[in-house]
Coordinates of C-alpha atoms and ligand atoms in Angstrom, one line a residue:
M1 CA -26.1 -15.1 -10.4
Q2 CA -27.4 -14.7 -6.9
I3 CA -25.1 -12.6 -4.7
K4 CA -24.7 -14.0 -1.2
N5 CA -23.6 -10.8 0.6
D6 CA -25.6 -8.1 -1.2
L7 CA -25.6 -5.6 1.7
V8 CA -24.0 -2.9 -0.4
L9 CA -26.5 -3.3 -3.2
R10 CA -29.5 -3.3 -0.8
A11 CA -28.1 -0.2 1.1
A12 CA -27.6 1.5 -2.3
R13 CA -31.2 1.0 -3.1
G14 CA -32.2 2.3 0.3
E15 CA -33.5 -1.1 1.5
K16 CA -33.3 -2.4 5.0
V17 CA -30.0 -4.0 6.0
E18 CA -29.0 -6.0 9.0
R19 CA -25.8 -4.0 9.4
T20 CA -24.0 -1.2 7.7
P21 CA -21.9 -2.5 4.8
V22 CA -18.3 -1.4 4.2
W23 CA -15.7 -1.1 1.5
L24 CA -12.8 1.3 0.9
M25 CA -11.8 3.4 -2.0
R26 CA -8.3 2.3 -3.1
Q27 CA -8.7 -1.0 -1.2
A28 CA -7.1 -2.9 -4.1
G29 CA -3.6 -1.5 -3.9
R30 CA -0.4 -0.8 -2.0
I31 CA -1.7 -1.2 1.6
L32 CA -1.5 -5.0 0.9
K33 CA 1.8 -6.8 0.7
E34 CA 0.0 -9.3 -1.5
Y35 CA -0.7 -6.5 -4.0
R36 CA 2.9 -5.2 -3.9
E37 CA 4.2 -8.7 -4.6
V38 CA 2.1 -9.0 -7.8
R39 CA 3.0 -5.4 -8.7
N40 CA 6.7 -5.8 -8.2
S41 CA 6.9 -8.8 -10.4
L42 CA 5.7 -6.7 -13.4
S43 CA 7.2 -3.9 -15.6
G44 CA 4.7 -1.4 -14.2
F45 CA 1.3 -0.3 -13.1
K46 CA -0.2 -0.5 -16.6
E47 CA 0.8 -4.1 -17.1
L48 CA -1.2 -4.9 -14.1
V49 CA -4.2 -2.9 -15.3
E50 CA -4.0 -4.5 -18.8
T51 CA -3.6 -8.2 -17.7
P52 CA -7.1 -9.4 -16.8
E53 CA -5.9 -12.5 -14.7
L54 CA -3.7 -10.3 -12.5
A55 CA -6.2 -7.4 -12.3
A56 CA -8.8 -10.0 -11.2
E57 CA -6.4 -11.4 -8.6
V58 CA -5.7 -8.0 -6.9
T59 CA -9.4 -7.0 -7.1
I60 CA -10.3 -10.1 -5.0
Q61 CA -7.4 -9.7 -2.5
P62 CA -9.2 -7.2 -0.2
V63 CA -12.3 -9.3 -0.2
D64 CA -10.3 -12.3 1.1
I65 CA -7.8 -10.5 3.3
L66 CA -9.8 -7.5 4.7
G67 CA -13.3 -8.9 4.5
V68 CA -14.9 -5.9 2.7
D69 CA -18.5 -6.2 1.5
A70 CA -17.7 -5.3 -2.1
A71 CA -14.9 -5.6 -4.6
I72 CA -13.9 -2.7 -6.9
I73 CA -12.4 -3.7 -10.2
F74 CA -8.7 -2.9 -10.4
S75 CA -8.1 -0.3 -13.1
D76 CA -7.6 3.4 -13.4
I77 CA -9.8 6.4 -14.4
L78 CA -7.1 7.3 -17.0
V79 CA -7.8 4.3 -19.3
I80 CA -10.5 6.5 -20.9
P81 CA -8.2 9.3 -22.3
E82 CA -5.9 6.5 -23.5
A83 CA -8.8 4.8 -25.3
M84 CA -9.6 8.2 -26.9
G85 CA -6.1 8.4 -28.2
L86 CA -4.1 10.1 -25.5
Q87 CA -1.5 7.8 -24.0
Y88 CA -0.6 8.0 -20.3
E89 CA 2.4 6.9 -18.3
M90 CA 2.4 6.1 -14.7
I91 CA 5.7 7.4 -13.2
E92 CA 6.8 5.5 -10.1
K93 CA 6.2 7.6 -6.9
K94 CA 5.0 10.6 -8.9
G95 CA 1.8 9.7 -10.6
P96 CA 0.3 9.9 -14.1
I97 CA 1.8 11.9 -17.0
F98 CA 0.3 12.6 -20.4
P99 CA 3.2 13.4 -22.8
E100 CA 0.6 15.0 -25.2
T101 CA -2.2 17.2 -24.0
V102 CA -5.4 18.8 -25.5
Q103 CA -5.4 22.5 -26.1
S104 CA -7.5 23.1 -29.2
T105 CA -10.4 22.0 -31.3
A106 CA -7.9 20.4 -33.7
D107 CA -6.5 18.3 -30.8
I108 CA -10.1 17.3 -29.9
N109 CA -10.9 16.3 -33.5
R110 CA -7.9 13.9 -33.4
L111 CA -9.4 12.0 -30.5
N112 CA -11.9 9.2 -30.9
V113 CA -15.1 8.5 -29.0
A114 CA -14.0 5.3 -27.2
E115 CA -16.0 2.1 -27.7
A116 CA -16.4 -0.4 -24.8
N117 CA -14.3 -2.9 -26.8
D118 CA -11.3 -0.5 -26.9
L119 CA -11.1 -1.3 -23.2
R120 CA -11.5 -5.0 -23.6
Y121 CA -8.8 -5.8 -21.0
T122 CA -11.0 -4.2 -18.2
L123 CA -14.1 -5.9 -19.5
D124 CA -12.3 -9.2 -19.5
A125 CA -11.0 -8.5 -16.0
I126 CA -14.6 -7.8 -14.8
E127 CA -15.8 -11.1 -16.4
L128 CA -13.0 -13.1 -14.8
T129 CA -13.5 -11.4 -11.4
K130 CA -17.2 -12.2 -11.4
K131 CA -16.5 -15.8 -12.1
Q132 CA -13.9 -16.0 -9.3
L133 CA -16.0 -14.1 -6.8
N134 CA -18.7 -16.7 -7.5
G135 CA -21.4 -14.4 -6.0
A136 CA -19.6 -13.8 -2.7
V137 CA -19.9 -9.9 -2.9
P138 CA -20.9 -7.4 -5.5
L139 CA -18.3 -6.0 -8.0
I140 CA -18.2 -2.2 -8.4
G141 CA -17.2 -0.8 -11.8
F142 CA -16.1 2.8 -12.1
A143 CA -15.0 5.7 -14.2
G144 CA -13.7 9.2 -13.7
A145 CA -16.2 12.1 -14.0
P146 CA -15.7 14.0 -17.3
W147 CA -14.4 17.2 -15.5
T148 CA -11.7 15.2 -13.7
I149 CA -10.7 13.4 -16.9
F150 CA -10.7 16.7 -18.8
S151 CA -8.4 18.3 -16.2
Y152 CA -5.8 15.5 -16.7
M153 CA -6.1 15.7 -20.5
V154 CA -5.5 19.5 -20.5
E155 CA -2.9 19.7 -17.7
G156 CA -1.0 16.5 -18.6
H157 CA -0.6 15.6 -15.0
G158 CA -2.0 16.4 -11.5
S159 CA -1.8 20.0 -10.4
K160 CA -2.1 22.1 -7.2
T161 CA -4.1 24.8 -9.0
F162 CA -5.5 23.2 -12.1
S163 CA -5.1 26.6 -13.6
K164 CA -4.7 25.4 -17.2
S165 CA -7.9 23.4 -17.2
R166 CA -9.8 26.0 -15.2
R167 CA -8.5 28.8 -17.5
M168 CA -9.9 26.9 -20.5
L169 CA -13.4 27.0 -19.1
Y170 CA -13.3 30.8 -19.2
T171 CA -11.3 31.4 -22.3
D172 CA -12.7 28.6 -24.5
P173 CA -16.0 27.4 -23.2
V174 CA -17.1 26.0 -26.6
V175 CA -13.9 23.9 -26.9
S176 CA -14.3 22.9 -23.3
H177 CA -17.8 21.6 -23.9
Q178 CA -16.6 19.7 -27.1
L179 CA -14.0 17.9 -25.1
L180 CA -16.3 17.2 -22.1
Q181 CA -19.0 15.8 -24.4
K182 CA -16.5 13.5 -26.2
I183 CA -15.3 12.2 -22.8
T184 CA -18.9 11.7 -21.6
D185 CA -19.8 9.7 -24.7
S186 CA -16.7 7.5 -24.3
T187 CA -17.4 7.1 -20.6
I188 CA -21.0 6.0 -21.3
N189 CA -19.9 3.4 -23.8
Y190 CA -17.3 2.1 -21.4
L191 CA -19.7 1.9 -18.4
K192 CA -22.3 0.2 -20.4
G193 CA -19.6 -2.4 -21.3
Q194 CA -18.7 -2.8 -17.7
V195 CA -22.3 -3.5 -16.8
A196 CA -22.7 -5.9 -19.6
A197 CA -19.5 -7.6 -18.4
G198 CA -21.0 -8.0 -14.9
A199 CA -20.4 -4.9 -12.8
D200 CA -23.1 -4.9 -10.2
M201 CA -22.9 -1.2 -9.5
I202 CA -20.9 1.9 -10.7
Q203 CA -19.1 4.7 -9.0
I204 CA -18.2 8.0 -10.7
F205 CA -15.0 9.6 -9.2
D206 CA -15.0 13.4 -9.5
S207 CA -11.7 13.8 -7.7
W208 CA -11.1 17.4 -8.7
A209 CA -14.7 18.6 -8.2
G210 CA -13.6 20.9 -5.4
M211 CA -11.5 23.0 -7.8
L212 CA -14.5 24.6 -9.5
P213 CA -16.7 27.5 -8.5
R214 CA -20.3 26.5 -8.0
E215 CA -21.6 27.8 -11.4
H216 CA -18.8 26.1 -13.3
Y217 CA -19.4 22.9 -11.4
Q218 CA -23.0 22.9 -12.6
E219 CA -22.1 23.8 -16.2
F220 CA -18.9 21.8 -16.8
S221 CA -19.2 18.9 -14.4
L222 CA -22.7 18.0 -13.1
R223 CA -24.3 18.4 -16.5
Y224 CA -22.1 15.6 -17.9
I225 CA -22.4 13.4 -14.7
R226 CA -26.2 13.7 -15.2
Q227 CA -25.9 12.4 -18.8
I228 CA -23.9 9.4 -17.5
C229 CA -26.4 8.7 -14.7
E230 CA -29.3 8.9 -17.1
A231 CA -27.6 6.5 -19.6
I232 CA -26.6 3.9 -17.0
D233 CA -30.0 2.9 -15.6
E234 CA -29.4 -0.8 -15.1
V235 CA -27.4 -0.8 -11.9
P236 CA -27.1 1.5 -8.8
I237 CA -24.8 4.5 -9.3
T238 CA -22.7 6.4 -6.7
V239 CA -21.4 9.9 -7.4
F240 CA -18.3 10.9 -5.4
A241 CA -17.5 14.5 -5.9
K242 CA -14.5 15.2 -3.7
G243 CA -14.5 18.7 -2.2
A244 CA -17.9 19.6 -3.7
F245 CA -19.6 20.5 -0.4
F246 CA -20.8 23.7 -2.2
A247 CA -22.7 21.7 -4.8
L248 CA -24.5 19.1 -2.7
E249 CA -27.8 21.0 -3.1
D250 CA -27.4 20.9 -6.9
M251 CA -27.0 17.1 -6.8
V252 CA -30.4 16.4 -5.1
D253 CA -32.1 15.5 -8.4
L254 CA -29.2 13.6 -10.0
P255 CA -30.6 10.2 -11.1
C256 CA -28.1 8.3 -8.9
N257 CA -28.7 6.2 -5.8
T258 CA -25.8 7.1 -3.6
I259 CA -23.8 10.2 -2.9
G260 CA -20.2 9.8 -1.7
L261 CA -19.1 12.2 1.1
D262 CA -15.6 13.3 1.8
W263 CA -14.5 13.9 5.4
N264 CA -15.1 17.7 5.1
M265 CA -18.7 17.3 4.4
S266 CA -21.3 17.5 7.2
I267 CA -23.1 14.2 7.7
E268 CA -26.1 16.0 9.3
E269 CA -26.4 18.5 6.4
A270 CA -26.1 15.6 3.8
K271 CA -28.8 13.7 5.6
R272 CA -31.1 16.8 5.4
I273 CA -30.2 17.5 1.7
F274 CA -30.6 13.9 0.5
P275 CA -33.6 12.4 2.2
N276 CA -34.0 9.9 -0.7
K277 CA -30.4 8.9 -1.4
T278 CA -28.0 6.6 0.3
L279 CA -24.9 8.2 1.7
Q280 CA -21.4 6.7 1.5
G281 CA -18.3 7.6 3.5
N282 CA -16.8 9.5 5.2
L283 CA -14.1 8.8 7.8
D284 CA -10.9 10.8 7.5
P285 CA -8.4 8.3 6.1
C286 CA -5.9 9.6 8.7
V287 CA -8.0 8.1 11.5
L288 CA -6.5 4.8 10.4
Y289 CA -3.0 5.8 11.6
A290 CA -4.3 6.1 15.2
T291 CA -4.6 3.5 18.0
P292 CA -7.3 0.8 17.8
E293 CA -9.2 2.6 20.6
K294 CA -9.2 5.8 18.6
I295 CA -10.2 4.0 15.4
E296 CA -13.1 2.4 17.2
E297 CA -14.2 5.6 18.8
E298 CA -14.2 7.6 15.5
T299 CA -15.8 4.8 13.5
L300 CA -18.6 4.3 16.0
N301 CA -19.1 8.1 16.1
M302 CA -19.4 8.1 12.4
L303 CA -21.9 5.2 12.4
S304 CA -24.1 6.9 15.0
R305 CA -24.2 10.1 13.0
F306 CA -25.4 8.3 9.9
N307 CA -27.8 6.2 11.9
G308 CA -31.3 6.3 10.6
H309 CA -30.2 7.1 7.0
P310 CA -29.2 4.5 4.4
H311 CA -25.4 4.3 4.6
I312 CA -22.5 2.5 3.0
A313 CA -19.4 2.9 5.3
N314 CA -16.2 4.0 3.6
L315 CA -13.4 6.5 4.0
G316 CA -13.8 10.1 2.8
H317 CA -11.2 9.4 0.1
G318 CA -8.9 6.5 -0.9
V319 CA -7.0 4.7 1.8
Y320 CA -3.4 6.1 2.0
P321 CA -0.8 3.5 0.8
D322 CA 1.2 3.5 4.1
T323 CA -1.8 2.7 6.3
P324 CA -1.1 -0.4 8.4
P325 CA -3.4 -3.1 7.0
E326 CA -4.2 -4.3 10.5
N327 CA -5.7 -0.9 11.2
V328 CA -7.8 -1.1 8.0
K329 CA -9.0 -4.5 9.1
Y330 CA -9.9 -3.1 12.6
F331 CA -12.0 -0.3 10.9
I332 CA -13.8 -3.0 8.9
D333 CA -14.3 -5.3 11.8
T334 CA -15.6 -2.5 14.0
I335 CA -18.3 -1.7 11.4
K336 CA -19.2 -5.4 11.0
K337 CA -19.6 -5.9 14.7
S338 CA -21.8 -2.8 15.1
Q339 CA -25.5 -3.6 15.4
L340 CA -26.8 -0.2 14.3
I341 CA -29.7 -0.5 11.9
T342 CA -29.2 2.0 9.2
S343 CA -32.5 2.2 7.4
Ligands
CP3_401 O1 -9.1 -0.1 -5.2 C1 -9.5 0.7 -6.0 O2 -10.1 1.8 -5.6 C2 -9.6 0.4 -7.4 C3 -8.5 0.8 -8.2 C4 -8.3 2.3 -8.5 C5 -7.0 2.8 -8.9 N1 -7.2 4.1 -9.3 C6 -5.8 2.1 -8.8 C7 -4.5 2.8 -8.7 C8 -9.2 3.4 -8.7 C9 -10.7 3.4 -8.4 C10 -8.5 4.5 -9.1 C11 -9.1 5.8 -9.5 C12 -8.3 6.9 -9.7 N2 -7.1 7.0 -10.4 C13 -8.7 8.3 -9.3 C14 -10.0 8.6 -8.7 C15 -10.0 8.3 -7.2 C16 -9.2 9.3 -6.4 O3 -8.2 8.8 -5.8 O4 -9.5 10.5 -6.4 C17 -7.6 9.1 -9.8 C18 -7.6 10.6 -9.5 C19 -6.7 8.3 -10.4 C20 -5.4 8.8 -11.1 C21 -4.2 8.2 -10.5 N3 -3.9 6.9 -10.6 C22 -3.3 8.9 -9.7 C23 -3.3 10.4 -9.4 C24 -2.3 7.9 -9.3 C25 -1.0 8.2 -8.6 C26 -1.2 8.5 -7.2 C27 -1.0 7.2 -6.4 O5 -1.9 6.9 -5.6 O6 0.1 6.6 -6.6 C28 -2.7 6.7 -9.8 C29 -2.1 5.4 -9.7 C30 -2.8 4.2 -9.1 N4 -4.1 3.9 -9.4 C31 -2.3 3.3 -8.1 C32 -3.4 2.4 -7.9 C33 -3.4 1.2 -7.0 C34 -1.0 3.3 -7.5 C35 0.1 2.9 -8.5 C36 0.8 1.6 -8.2 O7 0.4 0.7 -7.6 O8 2.0 1.6 -8.7

């Protein structure tokens, strides 16, 4: 189906656009009271993820309410470990927990390589969302990067140090590679399913990229991200490696279209390193707590720094749940009003 507003897709391909497109990581979520209403009527987060009609509804909310130029399918990166055989629980106000973790080859052997159909509920949600969007804006599919998924499967939860998962890279590199390969194969199956179900582009979230030294990032993360980018060649791909400023040079020849920048990364340096890739980001999410004047100033400053380079505006990480939605809207409107030509 023809997409009416395809600015994000054209910017991702490095084509000329009339204005910079914009969407936000974590736009489908707690910043919106309409999301919280749906969410509070359910037993928990997983019920929302696993009910396609409701997942489609909250995916479309930010398109209608905030006016973003893309939707991102409502799900979580942790559905992959679950499809491989490791159940997760989402604990209210705390985050995800895995009651069982992976520590050995025996544990890895018990896991499956996930097939796309193991995650039928997300594929159904994508199909439904595409129907309901009716070509208004593109739909972004996503998955976690293998290293980030690995760290949850080994730690069992988020961590300040990631010392268990990082330790394994030194003490058991062979086992580490076995698990990373199994996650990668599962992720490729899942993302191919998302594209077949209608996802117009894909984003890989490497949320814990910044925990690794450069050599480990190359060996245990980028190597697997590369496999995913090589396998998913039907739609544009964005790689967002949070905190990986030290690895940007190593990402130059990744077969992806767009590199996501966090707010610590230098826009000028990224433009120099990636002459042939689109850049996405990278306003500090905390700007959105400030006054409208400050939001406008910081947003226009960001736009002018990206000017001349293909750019998709976004924050440098997900929007924080207590951000006033009117400030999010002000950020989006500021970008839509701006007449800067970005490529
Ligand atoms: O709008 C969107 O971006 C799409 C939906 C989305 C969610 N999670 C929904 C969600 C996406 C793309 C994710 C990705 C995700 N999940 C990442 C990578 C991106 C990042 O932020 O670095 C990670 C690390 C996770 C794992 C995860 N899920 C954590 C650590 C948490 C708890 C922290 C928190 O924000 O509460 C979640 C829960 C989660 N995933 C929520 C949402 C809307 C909040 C739970 C709720 O509504 O009850």
